[in-house]
Amino acid sequence: MDFNISDEVKLMQESVRDWFKRNLPLDKMREIDQKGHPMPKEVIEGLAGLGVIMGVIPEERGGQGLNWFKQAAIAEEIGYGDPTAACAAAFMAVMTGWGFTLDRYASEGIRRDFIRPAIAGKKFIGIATTEPGGGSDVAGFKSKAEKSGKNWILNGEKTFISGVEECKLWGGGYWVNVRTGPAPAGAAHKNMTSFFVPIDAPGVEMTECYRDAGRMAISTAGFTMTNVKVPDDYRLGEEGKGFYYTMEGFDNARILIGASSVGITQRVIDEAIPYIKERKTFGIPLAKNEGIQFELSDIYKEMEASRLMYQKTAWMQDIRYDEEGWLERKGKAKTFQPTDIAKWIAMLKWKAPALALHAAERAMLWLGAAGYTDEYPFQMAWRGVMSYVVGAEGGQNIQKIVIGRELLGNEFVPYK
Amino acid sequence: MRIIVCVKQVPDTTEVEIDPKTGTIIREGVPSMLNPFDEFALNEAIRIRGTGQIEIVALTMGPPQAEEALFKCLAIGADRAVLLSDRAFAGSDTWATSLALSRAIEAVGDYCAVFCGHQATDGDTAQVGPEIARQLGIPQMTYVEKVEELDGKSVTCLKETDEGYVRLKAKLPALVACISPSSFVPIIPKMGQILKAKKKTIEKWGADKVAKPGDKFGLDGSPTQVVKTYPPPKKKGGGVKISDPPDAAVRKLVEYLRKEGLVR
Ligand SMILES: Cc1cc2nc3c(=O)[nH]c(=O)nc-3n(C[C@H](O)[C@H](O)[C@H](O)COP(=O)(O)OP(=O)(O)OC[C@H]3O[C@@H](n4cnc5c(N)ncnc54)[C@H](O)[C@@H]3O)c2cc1C
Ligand SMILES: Cc1cc2nc3c(=O)[nH]c(=O)nc-3n(C[C@H](O)[C@H](O)[C@H](O)COP(=O)(O)OP(=O)(O)OC[C@H]3O[C@@H](n4cnc5c(N)ncnc54)[C@H](O)[C@@H]3O)c2cc1C
């Protein structure tokens, strides 16, 4: 056991921090937050150039061959650099968490035409599980695919999907879950199959963008699929196994969300401290008031706990992939059961974004009116990180259900 | 052909604290960084090398943890890194430091130029570079803001002076002490470069590897000794701090200067 962070990881974090200082300082961030999506193309190209987008994909597949520990450390800095969470959501959770998982189950053609260009910052790849009839509730999925010769015909609608506008603009596509058979009662995860659907495939129609509360630089929209034809080659992994691949994707995305939320909390603290030390009311600095100081201490304590939590979780995931194989699943996880890792991931996904939200809210209160303006990034962080609490990559309550399931057993899952 | 870049790890702080008992700089708990002028020198070396066959060697004399600074140099683009570290170097003043470094430069060999920073942000003497040139018996150029050309025979540099710029040309091998202009945009190491740097080994040399008969390093080889070190007395009172957004701050400053009769 060694809690030292290596020179290598430190330098990676330093590079990301320097990149944001140079390319997206606070005034630029404020501008992007006000202007809203689409995300400027320079941002994805710059981050891709640094090698941080899907850096965890093995070198032979065009990535950097990082591991989850390093990728998560990078995600922390991306949260720090862009506390609105737009970059973390688009490029870490979605493109990297899901992109890595997609690469494991995709055909060579998808890798060549979509994943590699996305690693280079030229295309967008995302995830589309949520439907009008169901986000948390997998059984509510209605989209379906039917086999037709060597092709599949997809029909349905996906909603609250990150990056649809950017995907249309830059090219790319989505990991899409559909039914390829009925949803048996109590076993709704059966007969779910995953496909890759290019955004420009005939029959794919983007729906209007939502006006979200936060992370304004990345779009949230939906798309309908009307008789969309994709080759069998665009099926991910085995037919009917989509649920399992999807859980793996969620796991990877959630680790990066946890880590980037720690970065957001750190940024909030770093921005707040100089002000509360400097500003005096009733003759003493704000920071001398226990009502403020003790809250700061509490948030700091929770942040360090969250940081240890993401580090441990990423470390467990690294051991899992060392055992299962990084390119594709060859072996079985031995040291940690994937369900046990999922429990840690759920704890992280619950704790870290909620803490960042709390920190941003408290910082606004500590600073008073100044904290409520966009001179400081608190309100942008607060609006952005709320997306992780309400639902993006799984709502907070769903994390509690995962933890409860691991502690109590499947028969205690509330909705079963 | 090689460019040897001398780099130093310095405390990452603007206010160096000094232990009042021992008179030495407190390094514990202070994060370290690559001396910014040295980072510029390395960037210049990489830029001027272009696609040529010149090897860049980063060299530092320092404690074992100075490896961290060398690791960054490798990630930025140095081909090799040498750490000169030995108890025998402890207590070196600038002369003893430059002797050790020049011996190491000779041991690396086949160099066309030695690049240094103008000064290290902790010691701030700006002596080591020129002293290395003296020890090696090669020409030196100081206050260099830009290395303009490096061919097989000579190096041309732009030197900053109080009056303006001077273009200097020296026969190789030569020493160039660099001072970064405000426009300097350092290379940010990419993840791939960091991973590649990790695969390289940092060469560790002791005094016996570089010493020539009669060489004296460390305290023994130092004609000067630090008698006492103390931080300058803190300025008390005076001054007014304005911390408003730029527009308002400028207005307040002008108001203040007028009130004090400092401007009309
Ligand atoms: C900004 C943003 C971006 C998004 N991007 C994507 C994307 O790129 N791709 C994608 O597929 N989806 C995306 N989503 C959708 C996200 O995955 C869903 O919001 C999430 O799965 C929750 O689904 P829902 O919104 O339909 O809420 P519902 O499932 O309707 O749930 C509503 C609330 O009830 C809670 N809840 C639900 N079931 C239970 C239960 N059994 N017990 C207790 N509480 C429960 C939930 O936690 C939630 O708070 C995004 C969402 C947001 C906000
Ligand atoms: C106030 C003070 C306190 C000191 N305290 C100690 C002490 O406690 N213990 C101790 O051992 N020594 C001490 N020294 C000596 C010190 O280590 C040397 O003077 C030092 O190596 C040179 O630093 P400088 O900032 O004076 O160099 P400068 O002459 O300012 O450096 C110019 C350039 O020379 C190059 N260079 C300088 N040093 C190195 C190096 N080590 N490796 C590679 N390139 C280099 C760099 O390119 C640098 O930018 C002290 C010196 C001073 C002035």
Short mmCIF file of N, CA and C in Angstrom, two decimals, chain A residues 6-16 18-20 22-23 49-52 59 64-66 70 74 278 375, chain B residues 39 65 67-69 71-73 75-76 184-195 197-199 241 243 245:
data_model
loop_
_atom_site.label_atom_id
_atom_site.label_comp_id
_atom_site.label_asym_id
_atom_site.label_seq_id
_atom_site.Cartn_x
_atom_site.Cartn_y
_atom_site.Cartn_z
N SER A 6 2.63 9.40 -7.85
CA SER A 6 3.91 9.37 -8.57
C SER A 6 4.17 10.68 -9.30
N ASP A 7 5.45 10.92 -9.61
CA ASP A 7 5.85 12.11 -10.40
C ASP A 7 5.07 12.14 -11.70
N GLU A 8 4.85 10.95 -12.25
CA GLU A 8 4.17 10.84 -13.54
C GLU A 8 2.74 11.40 -13.45
N VAL A 9 2.00 10.95 -12.44
CA VAL A 9 0.62 11.40 -12.29
C VAL A 9 0.59 12.90 -11.96
N LYS A 10 1.52 13.33 -11.11
CA LYS A 10 1.58 14.75 -10.76
C LYS A 10 1.81 15.60 -12.01
N LEU A 11 2.70 15.13 -12.87
CA LEU A 11 3.01 15.91 -14.07
C LEU A 11 1.81 15.91 -15.03
N MET A 12 1.10 14.80 -15.10
CA MET A 12 -0.10 14.76 -15.93
C MET A 12 -1.12 15.79 -15.45
N GLN A 13 -1.28 15.85 -14.14
CA GLN A 13 -2.24 16.81 -13.59
C GLN A 13 -1.77 18.24 -13.84
N GLU A 14 -0.44 18.44 -13.71
CA GLU A 14 0.11 19.78 -13.95
C GLU A 14 -0.14 20.21 -15.39
N SER A 15 0.04 19.28 -16.32
CA SER A 15 -0.18 19.59 -17.74
C SER A 15 -1.62 20.02 -17.98
N VAL A 16 -2.58 19.28 -17.40
CA VAL A 16 -3.99 19.61 -17.61
C VAL A 16 -4.29 20.98 -16.98
N ASP A 18 -2.21 23.45 -16.47
CA ASP A 18 -1.61 24.49 -17.30
C ASP A 18 -2.42 24.72 -18.57
N TRP A 19 -2.93 23.64 -19.13
CA TRP A 19 -3.73 23.77 -20.36
C TRP A 19 -4.97 24.63 -20.10
N PHE A 20 -5.65 24.37 -19.01
CA PHE A 20 -6.86 25.15 -18.71
C PHE A 20 -6.52 26.60 -18.39
N ARG A 22 -4.18 28.29 -19.57
CA ARG A 22 -3.84 28.98 -20.81
C ARG A 22 -5.05 29.12 -21.74
N ASN A 23 -5.85 28.07 -21.82
CA ASN A 23 -6.90 28.05 -22.84
C ASN A 23 -8.31 28.35 -22.35
N GLY A 49 -5.52 16.75 -28.17
CA GLY A 49 -4.09 16.91 -28.44
C GLY A 49 -3.24 16.61 -27.22
N LEU A 50 -3.76 16.93 -26.06
CA LEU A 50 -3.03 16.63 -24.81
C LEU A 50 -3.00 15.13 -24.54
N GLY A 51 -3.94 14.41 -25.14
CA GLY A 51 -3.98 12.96 -24.95
C GLY A 51 -4.84 12.53 -23.78
N VAL A 52 -5.77 13.41 -23.38
CA VAL A 52 -6.56 13.04 -22.19
C VAL A 52 -7.90 12.41 -22.53
N GLU A 59 -2.75 1.50 -26.09
CA GLU A 59 -2.02 2.11 -27.21
C GLU A 59 -2.30 1.45 -28.55
N GLN A 64 -3.73 6.11 -25.10
CA GLN A 64 -2.41 6.34 -24.52
C GLN A 64 -1.97 5.17 -23.65
N GLY A 65 -2.91 4.26 -23.36
CA GLY A 65 -2.56 3.17 -22.46
C GLY A 65 -2.44 3.60 -21.02
N LEU A 66 -3.21 4.62 -20.64
CA LEU A 66 -3.24 5.00 -19.22
C LEU A 66 -4.00 3.91 -18.47
N LYS A 70 -4.80 6.90 -13.41
CA LYS A 70 -4.27 8.09 -14.09
C LYS A 70 -5.38 8.87 -14.77
N ILE A 74 -6.58 12.73 -14.04
CA ILE A 74 -6.76 13.72 -15.11
C ILE A 74 -8.17 14.31 -15.03
N GLU A 278 -9.50 37.67 3.23
CA GLU A 278 -9.26 39.08 2.96
C GLU A 278 -10.40 39.97 3.45
N GLU A 375 -18.56 36.58 -11.14
CA GLU A 375 -17.17 36.92 -10.90
C GLU A 375 -16.45 35.69 -10.34
N GLU B 39 13.51 26.28 -17.62
CA GLU B 39 12.45 25.72 -18.48
C GLU B 39 12.47 26.44 -19.82
N GLN B 65 15.87 14.08 -4.86
CA GLN B 65 14.52 14.46 -5.30
C GLN B 65 14.51 15.41 -6.50
N GLU B 67 15.33 14.61 -9.20
CA GLU B 67 14.88 13.73 -10.28
C GLU B 67 13.55 14.19 -10.86
N GLU B 68 12.70 14.71 -9.97
CA GLU B 68 11.38 15.17 -10.38
C GLU B 68 11.49 16.25 -11.47
N ALA B 69 12.44 17.17 -11.28
CA ALA B 69 12.64 18.25 -12.26
C ALA B 69 13.17 17.66 -13.57
N PHE B 71 12.63 14.66 -14.65
CA PHE B 71 11.53 13.92 -15.27
C PHE B 71 10.68 14.87 -16.12
N LYS B 72 10.45 16.05 -15.58
CA LYS B 72 9.69 17.03 -16.35
C LYS B 72 10.45 17.44 -17.62
N CYS B 73 11.76 17.58 -17.50
CA CYS B 73 12.57 17.93 -18.68
C CYS B 73 12.44 16.86 -19.77
N ALA B 75 9.90 14.91 -20.21
CA ALA B 75 8.54 15.00 -20.76
C ALA B 75 8.42 16.18 -21.72
N ILE B 76 9.12 17.27 -21.40
CA ILE B 76 9.07 18.44 -22.27
C ILE B 76 9.76 18.14 -23.60
N PHE B 184 6.79 34.31 -23.51
CA PHE B 184 7.15 32.89 -23.51
C PHE B 184 5.94 31.99 -23.20
N VAL B 185 5.67 31.06 -24.09
CA VAL B 185 4.59 30.09 -23.90
C VAL B 185 5.22 28.70 -23.80
N PRO B 186 5.38 28.19 -22.58
CA PRO B 186 6.11 26.92 -22.45
C PRO B 186 5.37 25.73 -23.07
N ILE B 187 6.13 24.75 -23.49
CA ILE B 187 5.56 23.49 -23.97
C ILE B 187 4.83 22.83 -22.80
N ILE B 188 3.58 22.41 -23.03
CA ILE B 188 2.86 21.63 -22.02
C ILE B 188 3.02 20.16 -22.41
N PRO B 189 3.67 19.36 -21.56
CA PRO B 189 3.87 17.95 -21.94
C PRO B 189 2.53 17.23 -22.14
N LYS B 190 2.43 16.51 -23.23
CA LYS B 190 1.22 15.71 -23.50
C LYS B 190 1.33 14.39 -22.73
N MET B 191 0.18 13.75 -22.53
CA MET B 191 0.18 12.50 -21.77
C MET B 191 1.16 11.48 -22.37
N GLY B 192 1.18 11.40 -23.70
CA GLY B 192 2.06 10.45 -24.38
C GLY B 192 3.53 10.75 -24.10
N GLN B 193 3.87 12.04 -24.05
CA GLN B 193 5.26 12.42 -23.77
C GLN B 193 5.64 12.06 -22.33
N ILE B 194 4.68 12.21 -21.43
CA ILE B 194 4.94 11.88 -20.02
C ILE B 194 5.16 10.38 -19.88
N LEU B 195 4.34 9.60 -20.58
CA LEU B 195 4.49 8.15 -20.51
C LEU B 195 5.83 7.72 -21.12
N ALA B 197 8.54 9.56 -21.24
CA ALA B 197 9.60 10.00 -20.31
C ALA B 197 9.76 8.97 -19.19
N LYS B 198 8.64 8.41 -18.77
CA LYS B 198 8.66 7.44 -17.67
C LYS B 198 9.46 6.19 -18.05
N LYS B 199 9.52 5.91 -19.33
CA LYS B 199 10.25 4.71 -19.79
C LYS B 199 11.76 4.95 -19.83
N LYS B 241 -4.04 49.03 -0.28
CA LYS B 241 -4.34 47.93 -1.19
C LYS B 241 -5.70 48.16 -1.83
N SER B 243 -8.42 46.35 -4.07
CA SER B 243 -8.77 45.08 -4.71
C SER B 243 -10.17 45.14 -5.29
N PRO B 245 -12.39 45.19 -9.27
CA PRO B 245 -12.19 44.83 -10.69
C PRO B 245 -11.38 45.92 -11.37
#
